[in-house]
Coordinates of C-alpha atoms and ligand atoms in Angstrom, one line a residue:
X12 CA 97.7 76.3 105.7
X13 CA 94.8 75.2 103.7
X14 CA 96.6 75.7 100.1
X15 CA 100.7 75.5 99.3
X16 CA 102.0 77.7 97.2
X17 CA 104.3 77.1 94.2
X18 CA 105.6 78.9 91.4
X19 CA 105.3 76.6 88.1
X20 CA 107.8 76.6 85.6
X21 CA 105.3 77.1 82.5
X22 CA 108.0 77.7 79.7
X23 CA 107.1 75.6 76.3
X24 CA 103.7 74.8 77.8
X25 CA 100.7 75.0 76.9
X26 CA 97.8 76.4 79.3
X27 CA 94.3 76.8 78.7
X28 CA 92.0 79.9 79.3
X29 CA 88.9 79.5 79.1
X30 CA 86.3 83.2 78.7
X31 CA 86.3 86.2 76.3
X32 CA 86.2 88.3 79.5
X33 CA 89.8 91.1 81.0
X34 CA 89.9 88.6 83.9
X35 CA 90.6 85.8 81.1
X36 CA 92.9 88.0 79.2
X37 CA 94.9 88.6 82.4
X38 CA 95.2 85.3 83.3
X39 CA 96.6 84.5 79.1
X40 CA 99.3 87.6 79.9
X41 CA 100.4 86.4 82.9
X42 CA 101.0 83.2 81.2
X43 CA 102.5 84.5 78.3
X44 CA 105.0 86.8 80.9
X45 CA 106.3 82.9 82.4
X46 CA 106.9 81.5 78.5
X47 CA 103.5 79.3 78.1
X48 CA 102.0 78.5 74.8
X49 CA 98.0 80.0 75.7
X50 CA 95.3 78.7 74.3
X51 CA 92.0 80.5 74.7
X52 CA 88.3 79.4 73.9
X53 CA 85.0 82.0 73.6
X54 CA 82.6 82.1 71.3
X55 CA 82.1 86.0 71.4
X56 CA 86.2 87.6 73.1
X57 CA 85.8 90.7 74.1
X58 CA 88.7 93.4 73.1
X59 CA 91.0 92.9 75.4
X60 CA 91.4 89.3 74.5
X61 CA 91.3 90.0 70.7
X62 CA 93.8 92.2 71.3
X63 CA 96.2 89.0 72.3
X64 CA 95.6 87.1 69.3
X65 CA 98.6 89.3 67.6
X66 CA 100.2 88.1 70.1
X67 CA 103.4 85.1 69.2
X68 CA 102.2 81.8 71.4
X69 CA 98.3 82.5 71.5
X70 CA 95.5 80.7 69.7
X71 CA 92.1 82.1 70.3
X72 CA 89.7 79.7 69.7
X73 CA 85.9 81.5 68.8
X74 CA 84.1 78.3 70.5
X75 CA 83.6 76.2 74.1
X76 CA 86.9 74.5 74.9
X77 CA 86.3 70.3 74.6
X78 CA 87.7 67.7 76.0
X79 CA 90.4 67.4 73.5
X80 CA 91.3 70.5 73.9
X81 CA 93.2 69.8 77.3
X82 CA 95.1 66.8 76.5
X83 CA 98.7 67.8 77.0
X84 CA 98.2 71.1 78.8
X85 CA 99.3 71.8 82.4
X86 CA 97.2 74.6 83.7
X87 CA 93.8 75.5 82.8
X88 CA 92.1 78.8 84.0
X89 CA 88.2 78.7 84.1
X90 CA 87.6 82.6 83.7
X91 CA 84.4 83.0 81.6
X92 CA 82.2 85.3 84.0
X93 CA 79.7 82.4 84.3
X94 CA 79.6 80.0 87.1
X95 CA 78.1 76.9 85.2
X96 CA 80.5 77.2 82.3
X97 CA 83.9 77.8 84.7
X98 CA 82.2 74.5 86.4
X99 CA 82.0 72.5 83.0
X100 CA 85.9 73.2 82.3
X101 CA 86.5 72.1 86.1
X102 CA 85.1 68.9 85.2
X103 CA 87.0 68.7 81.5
X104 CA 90.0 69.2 83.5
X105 CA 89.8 66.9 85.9
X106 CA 88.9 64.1 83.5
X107 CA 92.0 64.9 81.6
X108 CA 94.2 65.5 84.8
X109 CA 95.0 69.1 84.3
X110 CA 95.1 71.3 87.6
X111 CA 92.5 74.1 87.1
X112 CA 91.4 77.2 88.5
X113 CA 88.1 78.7 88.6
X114 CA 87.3 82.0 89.0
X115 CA 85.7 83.1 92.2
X116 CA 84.9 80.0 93.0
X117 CA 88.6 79.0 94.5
X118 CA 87.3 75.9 97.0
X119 CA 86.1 74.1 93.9
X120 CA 89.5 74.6 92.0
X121 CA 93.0 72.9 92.0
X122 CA 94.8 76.1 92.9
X123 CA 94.2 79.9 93.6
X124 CA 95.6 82.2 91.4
X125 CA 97.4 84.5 94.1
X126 CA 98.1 88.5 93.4
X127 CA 101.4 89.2 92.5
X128 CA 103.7 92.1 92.9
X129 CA 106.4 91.2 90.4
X130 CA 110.5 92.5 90.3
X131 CA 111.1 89.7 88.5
X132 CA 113.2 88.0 88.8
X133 CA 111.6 88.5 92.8
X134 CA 108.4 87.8 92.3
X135 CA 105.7 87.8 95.7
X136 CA 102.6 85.6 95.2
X137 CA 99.6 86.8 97.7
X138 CA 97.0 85.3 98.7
X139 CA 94.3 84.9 101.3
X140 CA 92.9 81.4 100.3
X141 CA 90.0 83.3 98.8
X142 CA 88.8 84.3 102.4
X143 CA 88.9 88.5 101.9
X144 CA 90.2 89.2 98.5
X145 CA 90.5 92.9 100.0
X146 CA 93.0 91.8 102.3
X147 CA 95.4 90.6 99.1
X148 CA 94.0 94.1 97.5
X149 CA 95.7 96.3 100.3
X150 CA 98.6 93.8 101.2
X151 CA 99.7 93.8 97.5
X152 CA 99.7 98.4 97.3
X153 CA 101.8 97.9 100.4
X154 CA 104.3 95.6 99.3
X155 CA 104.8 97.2 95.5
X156 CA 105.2 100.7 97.9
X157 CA 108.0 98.9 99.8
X158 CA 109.7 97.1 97.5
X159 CA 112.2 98.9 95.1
X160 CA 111.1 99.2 91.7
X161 CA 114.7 97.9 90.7
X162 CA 115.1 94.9 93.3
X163 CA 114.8 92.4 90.5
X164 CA 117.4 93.7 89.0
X165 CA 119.3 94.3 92.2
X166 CA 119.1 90.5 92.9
X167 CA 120.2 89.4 89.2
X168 CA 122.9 91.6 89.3
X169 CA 124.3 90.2 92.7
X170 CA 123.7 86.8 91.3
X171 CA 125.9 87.4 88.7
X172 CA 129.2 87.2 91.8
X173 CA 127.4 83.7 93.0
X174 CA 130.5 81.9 91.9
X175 CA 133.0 84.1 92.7
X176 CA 131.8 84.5 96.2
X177 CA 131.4 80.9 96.2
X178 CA 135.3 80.4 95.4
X179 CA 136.3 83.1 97.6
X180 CA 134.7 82.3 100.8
X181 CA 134.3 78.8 101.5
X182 CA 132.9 79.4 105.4
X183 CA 129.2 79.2 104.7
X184 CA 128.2 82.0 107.8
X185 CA 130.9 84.3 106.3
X186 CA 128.9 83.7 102.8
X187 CA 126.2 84.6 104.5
X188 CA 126.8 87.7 106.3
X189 CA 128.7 88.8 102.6
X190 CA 125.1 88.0 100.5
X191 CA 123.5 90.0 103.9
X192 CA 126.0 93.0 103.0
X193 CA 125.7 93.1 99.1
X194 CA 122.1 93.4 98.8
X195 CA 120.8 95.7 102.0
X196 CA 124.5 97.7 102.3
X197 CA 126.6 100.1 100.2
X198 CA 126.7 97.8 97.5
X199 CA 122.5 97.4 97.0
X200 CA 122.6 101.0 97.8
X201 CA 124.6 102.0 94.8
X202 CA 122.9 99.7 92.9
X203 CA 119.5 100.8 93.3
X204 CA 120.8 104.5 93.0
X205 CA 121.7 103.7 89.3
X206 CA 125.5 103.5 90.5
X207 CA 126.7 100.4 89.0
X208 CA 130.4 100.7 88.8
X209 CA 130.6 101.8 92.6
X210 CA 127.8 98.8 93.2
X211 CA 131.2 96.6 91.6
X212 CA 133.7 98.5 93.3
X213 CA 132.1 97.7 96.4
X214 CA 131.4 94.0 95.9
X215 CA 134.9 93.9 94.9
X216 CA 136.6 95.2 97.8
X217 CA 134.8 93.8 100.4
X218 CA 135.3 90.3 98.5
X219 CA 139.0 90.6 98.5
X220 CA 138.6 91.8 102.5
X221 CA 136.5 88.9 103.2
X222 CA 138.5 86.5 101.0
X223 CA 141.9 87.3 103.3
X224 CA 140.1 86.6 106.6
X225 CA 139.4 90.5 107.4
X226 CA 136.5 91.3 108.2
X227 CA 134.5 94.1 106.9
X228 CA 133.1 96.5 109.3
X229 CA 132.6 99.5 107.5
X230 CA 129.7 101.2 108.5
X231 CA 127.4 104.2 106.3
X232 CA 125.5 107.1 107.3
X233 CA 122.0 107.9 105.6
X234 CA 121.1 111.4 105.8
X235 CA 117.5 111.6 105.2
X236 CA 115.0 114.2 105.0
X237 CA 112.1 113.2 106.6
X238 CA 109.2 115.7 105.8
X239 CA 107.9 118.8 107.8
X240 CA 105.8 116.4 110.1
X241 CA 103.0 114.2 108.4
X242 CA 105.0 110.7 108.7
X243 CA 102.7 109.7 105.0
X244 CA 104.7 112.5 103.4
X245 CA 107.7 110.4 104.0
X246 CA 109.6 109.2 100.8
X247 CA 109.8 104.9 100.2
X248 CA 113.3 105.2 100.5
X249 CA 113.9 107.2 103.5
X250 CA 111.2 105.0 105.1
X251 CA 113.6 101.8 104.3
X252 CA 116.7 103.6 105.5
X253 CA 115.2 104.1 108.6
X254 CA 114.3 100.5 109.3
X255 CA 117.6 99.7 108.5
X256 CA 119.7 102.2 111.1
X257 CA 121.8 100.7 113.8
X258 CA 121.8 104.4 115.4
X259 CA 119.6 107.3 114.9
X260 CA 120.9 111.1 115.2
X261 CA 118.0 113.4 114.9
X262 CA 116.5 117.2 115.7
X263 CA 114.2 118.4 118.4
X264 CA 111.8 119.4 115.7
X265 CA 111.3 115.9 114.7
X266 CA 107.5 114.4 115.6
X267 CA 107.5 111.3 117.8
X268 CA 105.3 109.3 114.8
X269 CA 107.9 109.5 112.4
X270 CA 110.5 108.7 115.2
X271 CA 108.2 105.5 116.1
X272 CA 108.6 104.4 112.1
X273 CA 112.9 103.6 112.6
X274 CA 113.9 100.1 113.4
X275 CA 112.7 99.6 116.8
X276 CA 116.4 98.3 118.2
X277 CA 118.0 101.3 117.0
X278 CA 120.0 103.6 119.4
X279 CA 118.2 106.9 119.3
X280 CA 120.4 110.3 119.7
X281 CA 119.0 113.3 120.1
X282 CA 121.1 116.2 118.2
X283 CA 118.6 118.9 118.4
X284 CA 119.4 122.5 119.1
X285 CA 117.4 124.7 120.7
X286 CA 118.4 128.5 119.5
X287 CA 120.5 129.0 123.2
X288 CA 120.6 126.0 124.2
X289 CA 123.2 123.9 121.9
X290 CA 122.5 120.2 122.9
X291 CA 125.4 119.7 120.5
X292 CA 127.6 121.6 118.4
X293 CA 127.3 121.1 114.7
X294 CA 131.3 120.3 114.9
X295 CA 130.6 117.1 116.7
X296 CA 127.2 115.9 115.2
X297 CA 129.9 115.6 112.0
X298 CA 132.1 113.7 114.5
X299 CA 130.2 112.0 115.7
X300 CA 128.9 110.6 112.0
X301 CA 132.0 109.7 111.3
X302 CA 133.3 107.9 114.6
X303 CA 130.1 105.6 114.7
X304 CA 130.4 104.9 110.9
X305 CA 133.8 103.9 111.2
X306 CA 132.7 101.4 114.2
X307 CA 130.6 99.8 111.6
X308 CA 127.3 101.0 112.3
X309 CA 124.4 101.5 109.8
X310 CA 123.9 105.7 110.7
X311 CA 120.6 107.1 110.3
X312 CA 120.9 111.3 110.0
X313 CA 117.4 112.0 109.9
X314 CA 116.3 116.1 109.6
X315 CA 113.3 118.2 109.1
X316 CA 112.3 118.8 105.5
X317 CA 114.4 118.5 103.4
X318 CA 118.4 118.0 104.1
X319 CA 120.0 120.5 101.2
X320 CA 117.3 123.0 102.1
X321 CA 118.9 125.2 105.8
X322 CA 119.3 121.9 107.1
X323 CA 123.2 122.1 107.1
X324 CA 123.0 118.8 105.3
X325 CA 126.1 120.0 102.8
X326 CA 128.3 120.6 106.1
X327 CA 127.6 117.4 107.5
X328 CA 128.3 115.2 104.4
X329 CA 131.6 117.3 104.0
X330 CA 133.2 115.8 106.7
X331 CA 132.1 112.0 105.7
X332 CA 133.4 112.3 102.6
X333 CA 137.0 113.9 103.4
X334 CA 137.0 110.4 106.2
X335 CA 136.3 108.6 103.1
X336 CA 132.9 106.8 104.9
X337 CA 129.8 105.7 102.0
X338 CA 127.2 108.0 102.4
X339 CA 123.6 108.7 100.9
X340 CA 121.1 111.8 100.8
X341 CA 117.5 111.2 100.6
X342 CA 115.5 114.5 99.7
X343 CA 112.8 115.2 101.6
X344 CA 109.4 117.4 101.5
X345 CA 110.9 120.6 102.5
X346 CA 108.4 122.8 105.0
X347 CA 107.6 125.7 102.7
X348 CA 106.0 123.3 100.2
X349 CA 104.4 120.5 103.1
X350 CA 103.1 123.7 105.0
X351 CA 102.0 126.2 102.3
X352 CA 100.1 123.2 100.8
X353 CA 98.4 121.9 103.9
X354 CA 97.0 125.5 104.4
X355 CA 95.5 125.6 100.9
X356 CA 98.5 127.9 99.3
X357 CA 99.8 127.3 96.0
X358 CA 103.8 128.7 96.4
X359 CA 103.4 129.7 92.7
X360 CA 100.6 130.4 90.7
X361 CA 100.1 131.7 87.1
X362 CA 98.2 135.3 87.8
X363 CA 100.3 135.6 91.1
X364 CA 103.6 134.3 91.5
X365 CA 105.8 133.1 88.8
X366 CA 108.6 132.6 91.0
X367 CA 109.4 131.5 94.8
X368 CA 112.3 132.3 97.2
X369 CA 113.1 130.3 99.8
X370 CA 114.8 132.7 102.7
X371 CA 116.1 132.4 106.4
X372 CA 115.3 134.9 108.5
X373 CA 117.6 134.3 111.5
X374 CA 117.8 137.8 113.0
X375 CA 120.8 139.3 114.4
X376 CA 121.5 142.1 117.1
X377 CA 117.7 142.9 115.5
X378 CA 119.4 142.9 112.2
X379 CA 118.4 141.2 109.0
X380 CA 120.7 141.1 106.4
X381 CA 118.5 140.1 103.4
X382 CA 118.3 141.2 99.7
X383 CA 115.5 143.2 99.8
X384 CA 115.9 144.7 96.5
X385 CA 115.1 141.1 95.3
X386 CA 112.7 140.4 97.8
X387 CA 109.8 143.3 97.1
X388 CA 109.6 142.2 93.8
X389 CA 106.2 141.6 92.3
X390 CA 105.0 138.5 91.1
X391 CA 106.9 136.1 93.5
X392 CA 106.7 134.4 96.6
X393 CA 108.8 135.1 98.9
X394 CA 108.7 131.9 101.8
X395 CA 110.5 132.3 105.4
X396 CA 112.0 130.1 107.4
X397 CA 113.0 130.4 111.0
X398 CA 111.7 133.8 110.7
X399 CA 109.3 133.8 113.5
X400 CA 111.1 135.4 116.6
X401 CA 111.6 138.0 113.7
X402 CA 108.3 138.8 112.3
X403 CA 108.0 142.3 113.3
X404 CA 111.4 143.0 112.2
X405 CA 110.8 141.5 108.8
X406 CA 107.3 142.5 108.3
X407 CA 108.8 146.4 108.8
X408 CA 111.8 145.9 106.9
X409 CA 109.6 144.8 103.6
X410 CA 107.0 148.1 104.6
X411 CA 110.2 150.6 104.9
X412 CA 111.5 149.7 101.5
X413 CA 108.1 150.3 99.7
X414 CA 106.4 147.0 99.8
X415 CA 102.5 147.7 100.7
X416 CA 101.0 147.1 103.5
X417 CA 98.0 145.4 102.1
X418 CA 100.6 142.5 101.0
X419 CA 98.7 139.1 102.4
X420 CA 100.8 137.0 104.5
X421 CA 100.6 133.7 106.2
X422 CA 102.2 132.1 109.0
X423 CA 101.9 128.3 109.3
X424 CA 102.7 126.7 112.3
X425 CA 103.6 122.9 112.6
X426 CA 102.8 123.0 109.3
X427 CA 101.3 119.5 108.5
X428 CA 101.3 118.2 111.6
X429 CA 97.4 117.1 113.8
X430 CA 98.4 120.7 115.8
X431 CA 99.3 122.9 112.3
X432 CA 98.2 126.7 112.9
X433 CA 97.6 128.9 110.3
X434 CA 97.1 132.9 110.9
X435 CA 96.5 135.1 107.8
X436 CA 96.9 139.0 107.5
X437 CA 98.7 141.8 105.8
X438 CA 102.1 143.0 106.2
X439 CA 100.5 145.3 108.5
X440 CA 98.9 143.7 110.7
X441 CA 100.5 140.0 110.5
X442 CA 103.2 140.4 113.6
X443 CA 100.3 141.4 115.7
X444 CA 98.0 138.8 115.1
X445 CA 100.6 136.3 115.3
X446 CA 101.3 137.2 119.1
X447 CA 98.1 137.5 119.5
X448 CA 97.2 134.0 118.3
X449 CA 100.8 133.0 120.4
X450 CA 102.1 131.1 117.9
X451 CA 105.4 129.1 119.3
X452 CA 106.8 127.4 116.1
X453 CA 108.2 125.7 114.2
X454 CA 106.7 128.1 111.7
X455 CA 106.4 129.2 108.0
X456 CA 106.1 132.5 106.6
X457 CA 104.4 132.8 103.6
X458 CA 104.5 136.7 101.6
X459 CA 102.4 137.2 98.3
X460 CA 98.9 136.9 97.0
X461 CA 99.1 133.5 96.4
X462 CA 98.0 133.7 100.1
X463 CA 94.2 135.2 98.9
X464 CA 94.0 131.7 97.2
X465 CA 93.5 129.7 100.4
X466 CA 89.9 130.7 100.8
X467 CA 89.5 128.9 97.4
X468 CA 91.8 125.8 97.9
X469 CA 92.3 125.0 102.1
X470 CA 91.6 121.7 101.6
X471 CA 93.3 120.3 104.7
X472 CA 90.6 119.7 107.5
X473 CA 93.3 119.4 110.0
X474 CA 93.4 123.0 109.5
X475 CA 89.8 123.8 110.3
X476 CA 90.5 124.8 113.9
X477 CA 93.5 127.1 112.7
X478 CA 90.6 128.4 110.5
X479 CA 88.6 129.4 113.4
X480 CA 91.3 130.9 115.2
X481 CA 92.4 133.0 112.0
X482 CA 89.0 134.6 111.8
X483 CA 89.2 134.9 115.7
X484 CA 92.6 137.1 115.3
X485 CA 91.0 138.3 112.2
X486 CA 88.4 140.8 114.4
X487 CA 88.7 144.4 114.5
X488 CA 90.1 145.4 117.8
X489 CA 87.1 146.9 120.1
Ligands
SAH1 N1 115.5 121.5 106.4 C1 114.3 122.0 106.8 C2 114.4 123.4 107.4 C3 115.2 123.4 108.6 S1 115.2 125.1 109.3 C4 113.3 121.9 105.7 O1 113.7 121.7 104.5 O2 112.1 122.1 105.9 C5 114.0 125.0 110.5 C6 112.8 125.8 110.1 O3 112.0 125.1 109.1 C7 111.9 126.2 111.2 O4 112.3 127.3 111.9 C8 110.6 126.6 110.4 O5 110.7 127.8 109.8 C9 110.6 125.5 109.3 N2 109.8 124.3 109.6 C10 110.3 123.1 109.7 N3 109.2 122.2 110.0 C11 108.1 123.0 110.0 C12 106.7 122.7 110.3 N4 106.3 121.5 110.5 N5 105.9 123.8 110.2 C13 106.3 125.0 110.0 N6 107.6 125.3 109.8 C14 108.5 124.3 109.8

């Protein structure tokens, strides 16, 4: 490690900052954020540091800092834009024993001045010892994606129990796994989910467990929507639930890349269910939640889309709350919006579609029971799910009840996905070209002229392929 990092307790001091330039106005904020008195010297400031002279604790000084000038300061931050001048603070500060930092030129300096993703009162100092700033650039966006906005807070409101937990469970392991259960269990859960009496509740009970020698095993379930396919169109927090499962339960439709992102140790069920072939009734998937909750396991429910949208999320979460077991649901991208997107179709537009409904079309005994009279409307969108093996029923039931032919329809299949297939057409002609092109599913159907718009906006090159193949189906029968 060629440079150690600290964090300096700067309250009541003063620093130094020497440039007019953002870079030297950065540095005086982030001084000003940890309580310093700044001091900063340029003959000609640009705005951004004029702007701080309102500021309390901040002289600007419109002159070249002197020796004098650094007598009693701890830091000083050489940030002027010009190599000589950053050089001639270096040696001011050194003469008067102040650690100093120069811009760009960190091998020269006392100390880097490392990128920092801040939840005070977490704070995460990065640096690359001035090797690759780029590396610190991309490192940083993935550690502010990661990190809840509200850890800070999270971790000052937990600090707030120190002593009781301190008082109530003298065995330092116990202490341990307790701190280990507030922050990444039900209690940082409710937390970060704004629920701060239940966060208490929770710290509560499990103290008074703990503090009587039980020991608290109660598990939770996650049930997370994890997007029609793309594994970037997952949300931050479904992504941290799923590094955090014990066991996953999740559906055949699910890709293997967004399967790869759960915590590698984790148990992996498969609950999927082909339309015949029931790997598992829904009765026991609920069962099954519950029994592996209650032996203490962190429970990953991880579905298509989005788990309130015909994921039979609702029926699943019934059954956790009635057995009394902590539970959270994490929306997801549901596939009407991933797919109709990825194929270049707005779901609602203002000369097309002010409105959008989101139908099954599950036929039975080559019956539908839909609301048509709701469903020929003009001006709407009307999206389908599960509605493939069903196509020509559908397409015919919207033509006998007056709907034109000439209606454009899509069908997108594995929407969003490396393999996503879309086929374009009419009411007329869609169920056709769809066997033609032999689309399998998963797929989304998509009725309205809001399809005409994809010429205009199919912006997803993964698509270009399905492109080819639409105006392939597209050709006039010989
Ligand atoms: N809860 C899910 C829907 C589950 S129902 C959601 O919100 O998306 C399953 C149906 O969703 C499939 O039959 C299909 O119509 C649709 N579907 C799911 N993923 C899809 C994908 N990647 N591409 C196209 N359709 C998809």
């Amino acid at each position: 490690m060629d440079f150690l990092p600290i964090f300096l307790n700067l309250r009541g001091r003063v620093v130094v900052v020497d440039g007019g330039t953002s870079t030297a106005a950065r540095r005086a904020e982030r001084a000003l954020e940890a309580g310093a008195h700044v001091r900063i010297y340029d003959p000609e400031p640009e705005a951004s540091v004029l702007a701080l002279n309102t500021r309390d604790n901040v002289d600007l000084h419109r002159r070249l800092p002197e020796a004098d000038d650094l007598a009693g300061c701890t830091v000083a931050w050489g940030s002027s834009g010009d190599a000589d001048r950053d050089l001639a603070l270096l040696g001011l500060a050194k003469a008067a024993k102040v650690l100093c930092n120069v811009a760009d030129e960190a091998e020269q300096g006392d100390f880097i001045t490392p990128s920092i993703v801040d939840r005070s009162p977490v704070v995460v100092a990065i640096s690359t010892g001035g090797a690759a700033p780029i590396f610190s650039r991309i490192l940083h966006a993935r550690i502010e994606a990661t990190l809840p906005v509200a850890y800070g807070r999270l971790a000052e409101f937990v600090g707030g129990f120190r002593q009781k937990i301190l008082d109530a469970v003298p065995d330092a392991r116990m202490r341990r796994h307790f701190w280990e259960r507030m922050i990444d269990g039900p209690a940082g859960d409710f937390f970060l989910a704004g629920n701060l009496a239940r966060a208490e509740a929770q710290i509560t009970d499990d103290l008074l467990t703990t503090a009587t020698g039980g020991e608290n095993t109660a598990g939770e379930v996650y049930l997370v929507g994890a997007g029609p396919g793309d594994p970037e169109l997952l949300t931050f927090r479904a992504l941290r639930l799923m590094q955090r499962a014990d066991v996953v339960l999740y559906d055949r439709l699910l890709g293997d890349d967004i399967l790869s992102l759960v915590r590698r140790e984790a148990e992996r069920i498969n609950v999927g269910k082909k339309a015949k072939d029931h790997t598992m009734a829904q009765e026991s998937i609920s069962q099954l939640l519950v029994r592996l909750a209650r032996d203490g396991k962190r429970v990953l429910r991880l579905k298509g889309g989005d788990p309130y949208i015909f994921g039979r999320g609702g029926e699943e979460i019934a059954e956790l709350a009635e057995a009394g077991i902590p539970f959270q649901v994490v929306p997801g991208i549901t596939a009407a919006s991933g797919c109709s997107t990825y194929a270049g179709i707005p779901l609602t537009h203002r000369d097309h579609a002010q409105s959008c409904t989101f139908i099954t079309a599950h036929g039975k005994d080559g019956v539908l029971d839909l609301d048509w009279d709701i469903l020929i409307r003009d001006g709407q969108t009307v999206a389908v799910y599960m509605g493939l093996g069903s196509l020509g029923l559908l397409s015919a039931g919207f033509l006998e009840r007056g709907m034109t032919g000439e209606t454009p329809v899509a069908v997108v299949e594995n929407g969003t996905r490396p393999s996503q297939k879309t086929v374009t057409g009419t009411l007329s002609n869609i169920a056709q070209r769809v066997e033609k092109a032999e689309l399998k599913g998963p797929a989304i159907i998509v009725i309205g002229s809001v399809v005409t718009l994809r010429d205009q906006l199919n912006w997803q090159s993964l698509d270009r392929t399905a492109y080819a193949l639409t105006l392939d189906v597209a050709r006039p029968p010989e």
